[in-house]
PDB file of C-alpha atoms in Angstrom:
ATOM      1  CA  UNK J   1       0.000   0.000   0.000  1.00 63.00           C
ATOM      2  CA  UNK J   2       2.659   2.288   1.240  1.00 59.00           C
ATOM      3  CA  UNK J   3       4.784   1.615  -2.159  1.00 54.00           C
ATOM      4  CA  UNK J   4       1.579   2.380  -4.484  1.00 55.00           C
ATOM      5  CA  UNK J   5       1.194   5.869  -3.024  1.00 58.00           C
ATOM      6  CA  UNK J   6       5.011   5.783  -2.769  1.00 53.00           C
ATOM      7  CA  UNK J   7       4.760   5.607  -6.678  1.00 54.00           C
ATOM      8  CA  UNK J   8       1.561   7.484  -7.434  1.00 57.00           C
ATOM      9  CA  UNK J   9       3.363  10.419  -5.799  1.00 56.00           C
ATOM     10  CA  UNK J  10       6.886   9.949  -7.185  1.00 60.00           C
ATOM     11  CA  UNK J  11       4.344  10.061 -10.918  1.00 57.00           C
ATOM     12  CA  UNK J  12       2.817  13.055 -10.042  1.00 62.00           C
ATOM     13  CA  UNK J  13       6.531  14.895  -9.437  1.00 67.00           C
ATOM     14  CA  UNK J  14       8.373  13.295 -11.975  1.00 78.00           C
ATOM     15  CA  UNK J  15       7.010  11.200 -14.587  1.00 83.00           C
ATOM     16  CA  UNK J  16       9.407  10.916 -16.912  1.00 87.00           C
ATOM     17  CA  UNK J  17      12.340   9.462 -14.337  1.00 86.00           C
ATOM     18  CA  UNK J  18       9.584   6.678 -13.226  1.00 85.00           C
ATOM     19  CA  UNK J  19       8.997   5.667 -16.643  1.00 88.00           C
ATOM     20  CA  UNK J  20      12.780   5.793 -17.529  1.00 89.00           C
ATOM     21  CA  UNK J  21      13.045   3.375 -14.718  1.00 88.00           C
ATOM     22  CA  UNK J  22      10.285   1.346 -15.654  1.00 89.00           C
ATOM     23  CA  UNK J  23      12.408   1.214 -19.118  1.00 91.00           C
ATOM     24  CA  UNK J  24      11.531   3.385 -21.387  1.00 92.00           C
ATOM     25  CA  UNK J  25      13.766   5.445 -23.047  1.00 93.00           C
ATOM     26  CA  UNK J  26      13.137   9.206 -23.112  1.00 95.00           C
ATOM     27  CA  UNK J  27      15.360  11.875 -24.394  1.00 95.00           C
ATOM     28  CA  UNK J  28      15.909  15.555 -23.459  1.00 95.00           C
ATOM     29  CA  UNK J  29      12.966  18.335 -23.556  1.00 94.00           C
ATOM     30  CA  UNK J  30       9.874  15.655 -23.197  1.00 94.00           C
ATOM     31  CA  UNK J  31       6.592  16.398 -21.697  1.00 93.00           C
ATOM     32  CA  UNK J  32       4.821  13.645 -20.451  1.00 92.00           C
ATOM     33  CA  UNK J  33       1.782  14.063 -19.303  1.00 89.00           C
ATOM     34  CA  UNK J  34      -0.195  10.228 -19.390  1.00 84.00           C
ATOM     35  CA  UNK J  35      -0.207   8.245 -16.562  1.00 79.00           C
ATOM     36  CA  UNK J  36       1.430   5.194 -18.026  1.00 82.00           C
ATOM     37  CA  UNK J  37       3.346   4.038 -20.741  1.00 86.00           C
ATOM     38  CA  UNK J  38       1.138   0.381 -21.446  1.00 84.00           C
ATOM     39  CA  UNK J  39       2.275  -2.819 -20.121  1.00 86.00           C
ATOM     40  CA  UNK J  40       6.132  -2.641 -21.623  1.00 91.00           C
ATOM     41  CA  UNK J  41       7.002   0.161 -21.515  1.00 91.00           C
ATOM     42  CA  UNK J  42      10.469  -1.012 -22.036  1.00 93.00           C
ATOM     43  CA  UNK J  43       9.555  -1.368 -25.832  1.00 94.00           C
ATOM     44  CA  UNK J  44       8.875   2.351 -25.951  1.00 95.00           C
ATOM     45  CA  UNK J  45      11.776   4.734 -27.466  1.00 96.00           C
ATOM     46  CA  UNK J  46      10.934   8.947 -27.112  1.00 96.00           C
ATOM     47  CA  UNK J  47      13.335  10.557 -29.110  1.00 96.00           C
ATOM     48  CA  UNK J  48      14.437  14.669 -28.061  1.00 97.00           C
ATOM     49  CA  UNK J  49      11.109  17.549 -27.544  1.00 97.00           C
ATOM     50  CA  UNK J  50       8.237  15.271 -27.230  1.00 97.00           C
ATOM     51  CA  UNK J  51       5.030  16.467 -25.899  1.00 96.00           C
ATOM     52  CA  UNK J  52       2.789  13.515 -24.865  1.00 95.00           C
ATOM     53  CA  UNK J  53      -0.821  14.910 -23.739  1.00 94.00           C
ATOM     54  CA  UNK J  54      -3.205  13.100 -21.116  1.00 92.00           C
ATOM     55  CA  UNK J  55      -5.032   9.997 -21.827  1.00 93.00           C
ATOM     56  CA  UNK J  56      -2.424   8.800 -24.322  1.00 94.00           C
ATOM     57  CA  UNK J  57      -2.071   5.488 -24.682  1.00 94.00           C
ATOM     58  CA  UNK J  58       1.035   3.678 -25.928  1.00 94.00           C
ATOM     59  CA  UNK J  59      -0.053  -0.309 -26.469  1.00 93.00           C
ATOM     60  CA  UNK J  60       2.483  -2.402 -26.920  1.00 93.00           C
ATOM     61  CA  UNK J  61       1.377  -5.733 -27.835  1.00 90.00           C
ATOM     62  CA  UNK J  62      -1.722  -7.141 -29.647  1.00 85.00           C
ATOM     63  CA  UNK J  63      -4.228  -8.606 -26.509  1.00 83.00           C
ATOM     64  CA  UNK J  64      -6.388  -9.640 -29.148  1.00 82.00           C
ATOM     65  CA  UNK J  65      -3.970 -13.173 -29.728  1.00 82.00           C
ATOM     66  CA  UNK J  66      -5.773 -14.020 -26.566  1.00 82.00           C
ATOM     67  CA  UNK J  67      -8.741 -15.852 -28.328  1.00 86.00           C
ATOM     68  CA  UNK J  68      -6.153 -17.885 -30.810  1.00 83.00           C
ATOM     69  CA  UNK J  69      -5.028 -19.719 -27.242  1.00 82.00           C
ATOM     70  CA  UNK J  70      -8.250 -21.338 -28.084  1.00 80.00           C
ATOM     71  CA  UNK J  71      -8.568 -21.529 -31.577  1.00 83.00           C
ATOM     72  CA  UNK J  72      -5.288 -21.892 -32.788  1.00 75.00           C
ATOM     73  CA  UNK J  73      -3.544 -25.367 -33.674  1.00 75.00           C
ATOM     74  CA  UNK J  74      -0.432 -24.061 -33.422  1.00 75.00           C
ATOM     75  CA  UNK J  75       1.913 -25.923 -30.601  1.00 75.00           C
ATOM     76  CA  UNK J  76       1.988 -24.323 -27.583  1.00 76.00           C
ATOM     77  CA  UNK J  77      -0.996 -21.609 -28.916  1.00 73.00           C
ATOM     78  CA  UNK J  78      -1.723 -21.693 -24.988  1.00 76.00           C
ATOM     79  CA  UNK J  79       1.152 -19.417 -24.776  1.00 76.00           C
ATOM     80  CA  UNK J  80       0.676 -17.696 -28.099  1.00 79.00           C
ATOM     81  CA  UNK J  81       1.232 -13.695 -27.790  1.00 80.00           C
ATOM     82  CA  UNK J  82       2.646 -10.864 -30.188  1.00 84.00           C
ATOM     83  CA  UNK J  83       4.363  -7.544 -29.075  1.00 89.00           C
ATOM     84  CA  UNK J  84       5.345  -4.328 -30.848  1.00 92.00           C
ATOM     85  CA  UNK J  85       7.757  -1.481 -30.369  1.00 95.00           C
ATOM     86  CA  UNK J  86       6.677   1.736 -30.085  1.00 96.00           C
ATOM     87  CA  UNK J  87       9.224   4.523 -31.834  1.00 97.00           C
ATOM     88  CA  UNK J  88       8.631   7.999 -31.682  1.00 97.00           C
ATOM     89  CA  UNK J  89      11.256  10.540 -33.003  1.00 97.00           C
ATOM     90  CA  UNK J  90      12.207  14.389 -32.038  1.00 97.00           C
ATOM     91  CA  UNK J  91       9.825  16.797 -32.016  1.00 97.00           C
ATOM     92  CA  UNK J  92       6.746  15.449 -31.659  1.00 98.00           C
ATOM     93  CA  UNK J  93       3.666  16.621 -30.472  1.00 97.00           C
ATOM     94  CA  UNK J  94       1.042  13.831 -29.398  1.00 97.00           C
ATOM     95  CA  UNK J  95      -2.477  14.970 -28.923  1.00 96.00           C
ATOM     96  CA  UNK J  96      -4.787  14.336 -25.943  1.00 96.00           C
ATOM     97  CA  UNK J  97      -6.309  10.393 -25.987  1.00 95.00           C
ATOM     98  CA  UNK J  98      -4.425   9.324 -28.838  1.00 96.00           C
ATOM     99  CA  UNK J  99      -3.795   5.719 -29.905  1.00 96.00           C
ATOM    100  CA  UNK J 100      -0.461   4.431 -30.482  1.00 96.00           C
ATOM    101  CA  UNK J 101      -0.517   0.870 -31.595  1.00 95.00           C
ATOM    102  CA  UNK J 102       2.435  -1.660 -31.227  1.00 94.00           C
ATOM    103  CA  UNK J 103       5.117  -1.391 -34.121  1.00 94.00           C
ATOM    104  CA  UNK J 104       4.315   1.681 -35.093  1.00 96.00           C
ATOM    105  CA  UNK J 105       7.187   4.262 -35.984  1.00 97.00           C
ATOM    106  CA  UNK J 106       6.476   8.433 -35.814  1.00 97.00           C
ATOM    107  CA  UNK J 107       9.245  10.310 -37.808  1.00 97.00           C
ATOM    108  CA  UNK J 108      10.678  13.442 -36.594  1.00 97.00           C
ATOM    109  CA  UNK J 109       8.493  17.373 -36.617  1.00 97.00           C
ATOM    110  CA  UNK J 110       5.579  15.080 -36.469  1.00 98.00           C
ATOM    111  CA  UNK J 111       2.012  16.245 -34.924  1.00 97.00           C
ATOM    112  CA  UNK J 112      -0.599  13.672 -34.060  1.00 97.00           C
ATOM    113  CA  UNK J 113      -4.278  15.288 -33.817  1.00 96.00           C
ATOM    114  CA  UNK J 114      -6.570  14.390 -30.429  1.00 96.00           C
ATOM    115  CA  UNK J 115      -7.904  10.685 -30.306  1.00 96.00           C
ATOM    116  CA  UNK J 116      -6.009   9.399 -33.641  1.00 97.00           C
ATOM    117  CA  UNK J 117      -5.664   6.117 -33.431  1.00 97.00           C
ATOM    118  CA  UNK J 118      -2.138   5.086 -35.043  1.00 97.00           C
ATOM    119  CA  UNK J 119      -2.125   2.097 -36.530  1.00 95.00           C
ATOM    120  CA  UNK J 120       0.960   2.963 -38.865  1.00 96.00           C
ATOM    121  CA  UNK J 121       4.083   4.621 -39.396  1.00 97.00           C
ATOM    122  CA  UNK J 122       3.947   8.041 -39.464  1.00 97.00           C
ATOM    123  CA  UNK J 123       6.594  10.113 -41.925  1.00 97.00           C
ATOM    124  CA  UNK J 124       8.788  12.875 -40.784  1.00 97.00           C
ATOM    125  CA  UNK J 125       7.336  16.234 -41.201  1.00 97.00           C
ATOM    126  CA  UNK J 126       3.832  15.494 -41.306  1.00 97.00           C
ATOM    127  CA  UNK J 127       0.769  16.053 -39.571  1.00 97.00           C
ATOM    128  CA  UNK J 128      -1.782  12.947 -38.719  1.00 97.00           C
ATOM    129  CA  UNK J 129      -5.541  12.538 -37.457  1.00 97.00           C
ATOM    130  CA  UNK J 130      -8.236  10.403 -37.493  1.00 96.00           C
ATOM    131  CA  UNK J 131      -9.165   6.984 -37.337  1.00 94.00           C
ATOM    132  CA  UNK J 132      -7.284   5.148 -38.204  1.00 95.00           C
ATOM    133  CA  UNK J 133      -4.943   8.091 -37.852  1.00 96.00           C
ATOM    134  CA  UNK J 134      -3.692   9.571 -41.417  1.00 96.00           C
ATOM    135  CA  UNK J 135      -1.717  12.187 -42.944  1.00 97.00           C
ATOM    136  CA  UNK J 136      -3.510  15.295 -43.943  1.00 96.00           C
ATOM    137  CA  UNK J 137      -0.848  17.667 -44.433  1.00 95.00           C
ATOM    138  CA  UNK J 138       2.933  18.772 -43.716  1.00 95.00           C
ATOM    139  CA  UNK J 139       4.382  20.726 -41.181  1.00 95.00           C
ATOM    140  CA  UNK J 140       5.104  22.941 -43.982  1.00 93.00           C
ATOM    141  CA  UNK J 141       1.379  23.186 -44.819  1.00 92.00           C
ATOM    142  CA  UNK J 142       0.643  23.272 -40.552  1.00 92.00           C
ATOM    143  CA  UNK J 143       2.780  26.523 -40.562  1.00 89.00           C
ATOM    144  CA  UNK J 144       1.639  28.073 -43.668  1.00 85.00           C
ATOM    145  CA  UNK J 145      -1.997  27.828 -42.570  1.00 84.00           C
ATOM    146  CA  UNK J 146      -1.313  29.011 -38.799  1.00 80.00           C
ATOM    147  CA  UNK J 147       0.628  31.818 -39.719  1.00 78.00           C
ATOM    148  CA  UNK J 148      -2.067  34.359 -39.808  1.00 75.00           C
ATOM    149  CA  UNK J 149      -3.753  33.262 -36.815  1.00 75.00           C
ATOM    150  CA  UNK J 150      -0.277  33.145 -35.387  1.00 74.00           C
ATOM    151  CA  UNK J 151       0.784  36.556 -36.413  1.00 74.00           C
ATOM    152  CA  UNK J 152      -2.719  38.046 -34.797  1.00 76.00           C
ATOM    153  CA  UNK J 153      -1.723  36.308 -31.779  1.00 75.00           C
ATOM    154  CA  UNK J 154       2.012  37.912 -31.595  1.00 76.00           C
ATOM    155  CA  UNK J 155      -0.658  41.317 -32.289  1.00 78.00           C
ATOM    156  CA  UNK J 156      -2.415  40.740 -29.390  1.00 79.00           C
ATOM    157  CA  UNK J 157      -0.108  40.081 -26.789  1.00 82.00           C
ATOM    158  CA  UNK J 158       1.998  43.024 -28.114  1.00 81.00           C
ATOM    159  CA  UNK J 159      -1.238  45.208 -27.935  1.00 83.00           C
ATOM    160  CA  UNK J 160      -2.286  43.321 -24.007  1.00 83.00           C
ATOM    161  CA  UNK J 161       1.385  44.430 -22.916  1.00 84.00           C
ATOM    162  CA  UNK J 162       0.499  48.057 -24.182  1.00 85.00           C
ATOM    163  CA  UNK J 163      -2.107  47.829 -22.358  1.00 84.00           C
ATOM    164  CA  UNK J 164      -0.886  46.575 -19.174  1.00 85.00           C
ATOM    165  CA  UNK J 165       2.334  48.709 -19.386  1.00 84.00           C
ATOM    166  CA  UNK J 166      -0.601  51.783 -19.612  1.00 85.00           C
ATOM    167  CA  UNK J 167      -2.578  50.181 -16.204  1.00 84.00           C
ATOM    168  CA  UNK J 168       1.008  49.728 -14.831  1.00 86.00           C
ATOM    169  CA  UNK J 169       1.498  53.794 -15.525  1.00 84.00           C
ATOM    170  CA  UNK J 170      -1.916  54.651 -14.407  1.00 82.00           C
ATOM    171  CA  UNK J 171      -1.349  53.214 -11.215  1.00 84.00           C
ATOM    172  CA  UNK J 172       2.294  53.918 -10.588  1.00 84.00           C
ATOM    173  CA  UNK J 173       0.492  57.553 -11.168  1.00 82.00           C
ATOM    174  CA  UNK J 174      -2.408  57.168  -8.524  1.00 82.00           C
ATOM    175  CA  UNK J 175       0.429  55.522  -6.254  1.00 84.00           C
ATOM    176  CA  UNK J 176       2.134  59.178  -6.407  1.00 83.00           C
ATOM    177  CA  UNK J 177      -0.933  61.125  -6.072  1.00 82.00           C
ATOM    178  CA  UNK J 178      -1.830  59.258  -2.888  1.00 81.00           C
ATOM    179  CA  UNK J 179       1.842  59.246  -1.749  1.00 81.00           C
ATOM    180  CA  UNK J 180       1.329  63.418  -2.361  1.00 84.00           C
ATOM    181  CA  UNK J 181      -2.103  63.358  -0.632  1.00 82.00           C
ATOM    182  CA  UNK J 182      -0.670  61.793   2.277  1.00 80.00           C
ATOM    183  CA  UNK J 183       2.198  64.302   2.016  1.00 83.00           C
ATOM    184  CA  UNK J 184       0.006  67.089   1.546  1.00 82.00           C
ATOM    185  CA  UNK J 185      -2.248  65.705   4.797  1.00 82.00           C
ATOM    186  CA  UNK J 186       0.916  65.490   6.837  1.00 81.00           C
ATOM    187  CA  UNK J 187       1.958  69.458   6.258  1.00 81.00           C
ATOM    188  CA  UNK J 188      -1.278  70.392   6.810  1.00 82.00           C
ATOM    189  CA  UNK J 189      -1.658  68.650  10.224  1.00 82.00           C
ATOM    190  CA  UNK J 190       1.586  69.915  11.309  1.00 82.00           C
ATOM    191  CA  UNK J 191       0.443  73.567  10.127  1.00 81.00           C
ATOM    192  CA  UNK J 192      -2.657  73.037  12.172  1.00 84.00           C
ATOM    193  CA  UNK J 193      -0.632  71.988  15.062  1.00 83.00           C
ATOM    194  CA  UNK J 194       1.550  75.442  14.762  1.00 80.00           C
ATOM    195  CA  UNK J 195      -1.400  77.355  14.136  1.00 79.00           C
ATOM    196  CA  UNK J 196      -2.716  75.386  17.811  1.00 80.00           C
ATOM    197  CA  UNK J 197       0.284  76.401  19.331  1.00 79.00           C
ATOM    198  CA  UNK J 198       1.020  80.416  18.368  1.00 77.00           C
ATOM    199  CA  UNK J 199      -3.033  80.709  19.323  1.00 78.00           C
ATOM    200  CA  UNK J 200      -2.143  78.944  22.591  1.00 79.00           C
ATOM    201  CA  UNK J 201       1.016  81.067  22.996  1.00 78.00           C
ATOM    202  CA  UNK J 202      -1.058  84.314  21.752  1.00 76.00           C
ATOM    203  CA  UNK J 203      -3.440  83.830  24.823  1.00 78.00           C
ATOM    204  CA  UNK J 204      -0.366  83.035  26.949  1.00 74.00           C
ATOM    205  CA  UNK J 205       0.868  86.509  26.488  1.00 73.00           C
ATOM    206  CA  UNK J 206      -2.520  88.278  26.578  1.00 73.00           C
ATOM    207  CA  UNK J 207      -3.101  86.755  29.931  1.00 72.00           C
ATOM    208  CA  UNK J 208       0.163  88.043  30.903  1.00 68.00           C
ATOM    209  CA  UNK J 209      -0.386  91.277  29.380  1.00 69.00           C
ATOM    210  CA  UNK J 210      -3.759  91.908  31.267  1.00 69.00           C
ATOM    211  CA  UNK J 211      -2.463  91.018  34.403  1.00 61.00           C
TER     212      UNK J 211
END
């Protein structure tokens, strides 16, 4: 019990030294954000800047041999099972609840869309969705397409830090006002308190004058 929550946390901090330790290998840059790497995860290789998204799922081996431990005539078909390694190069960028099946290879500057199911290799430089998971474009094609919606977005967080270098002003101003208020206060109490104290002295010397 104590080593489950032992792990769960150890997960939670650090996913991708657990799952190098579980044997996968995982190069520099990667985000990892699934929960588990399948059954063997020693048959998974993650090359350099990989982004894996939640509810990935990285099989590894074909479960459905189970029913030919039945059917099959093949000598010892009780035993009968098939595995598959799982290659995925640099730069990748897996979306959330996708699919990889076992012997599957993804190329390099590769993006796989949300819930593809991968069934095949993927080729360098290209973009993949669906089911089963194919190539629509190239990155080439990705960028080309995104570049106007990724222009207005450099646009608009150039215009939001205008805008918050502006509230930053207005309120480094209304800082200084207040500080000057406060100043302002401040003489005028002690200028009261003079004013208290030459009327006080004033009736001082009158008293002493009349007597």
């Amino acid at each position: 019990m104590l080593k489950k929550i032992w792990n769960t946390l150890q997960m939670r901090r650090d996913p991708i030294i657990c799952f190098r330790k579980q044997g996968a290998t995982i190069g520099k840059d990667c985000e990892i954000r699934c929960s588990n790497l399948g059954s063997e995860p020693y048959l998974i290789t993650i090359g350099d800047h990989v982004r894996i998204n939640a509810g990935v799922q990285m099989i590894t081996h074909d479960g459905g041999v189970w029913v030919l431990r039945k059917t099959s005539k093949l000598e010892n078909a009780a035993s009968i099972d098939k595995f598959g390694k799982i290659v995925i190069g640099n730069n990748v960028h897996i979306g959330t609840n996708a699919v990889i099946m076992p012997g599957v290879t993804i190329g390099d500057n590769v993006i796989v869309g949300c819930m593809a199911v991968v069934t095949k290799d993927i080729p360098s430089n290209s973009v993949a969705v669906g089911v089963p998971a194919r190539v629509i474009k190239t990155i080439e094609e990705y960028e080309e397409k995104n570049t106007e919606f990724y222009n207005r977005s450099l646009e608009l967080r150039a215009q939001q830090s205008q805008v918050e270098a502006q509230r930053e002003k207005i309120e480094s101003e209304k800082r200084a006002i207040e500080a000057q208020s406060a100043q302002n206060e401040e003489i005028e109490r002690q200028l009261q308190e003079k004013e208290s104290q030459l009327s006080l002295r004033e009736s001082e010397l009158n008293a002493l004058s009349q007597s």
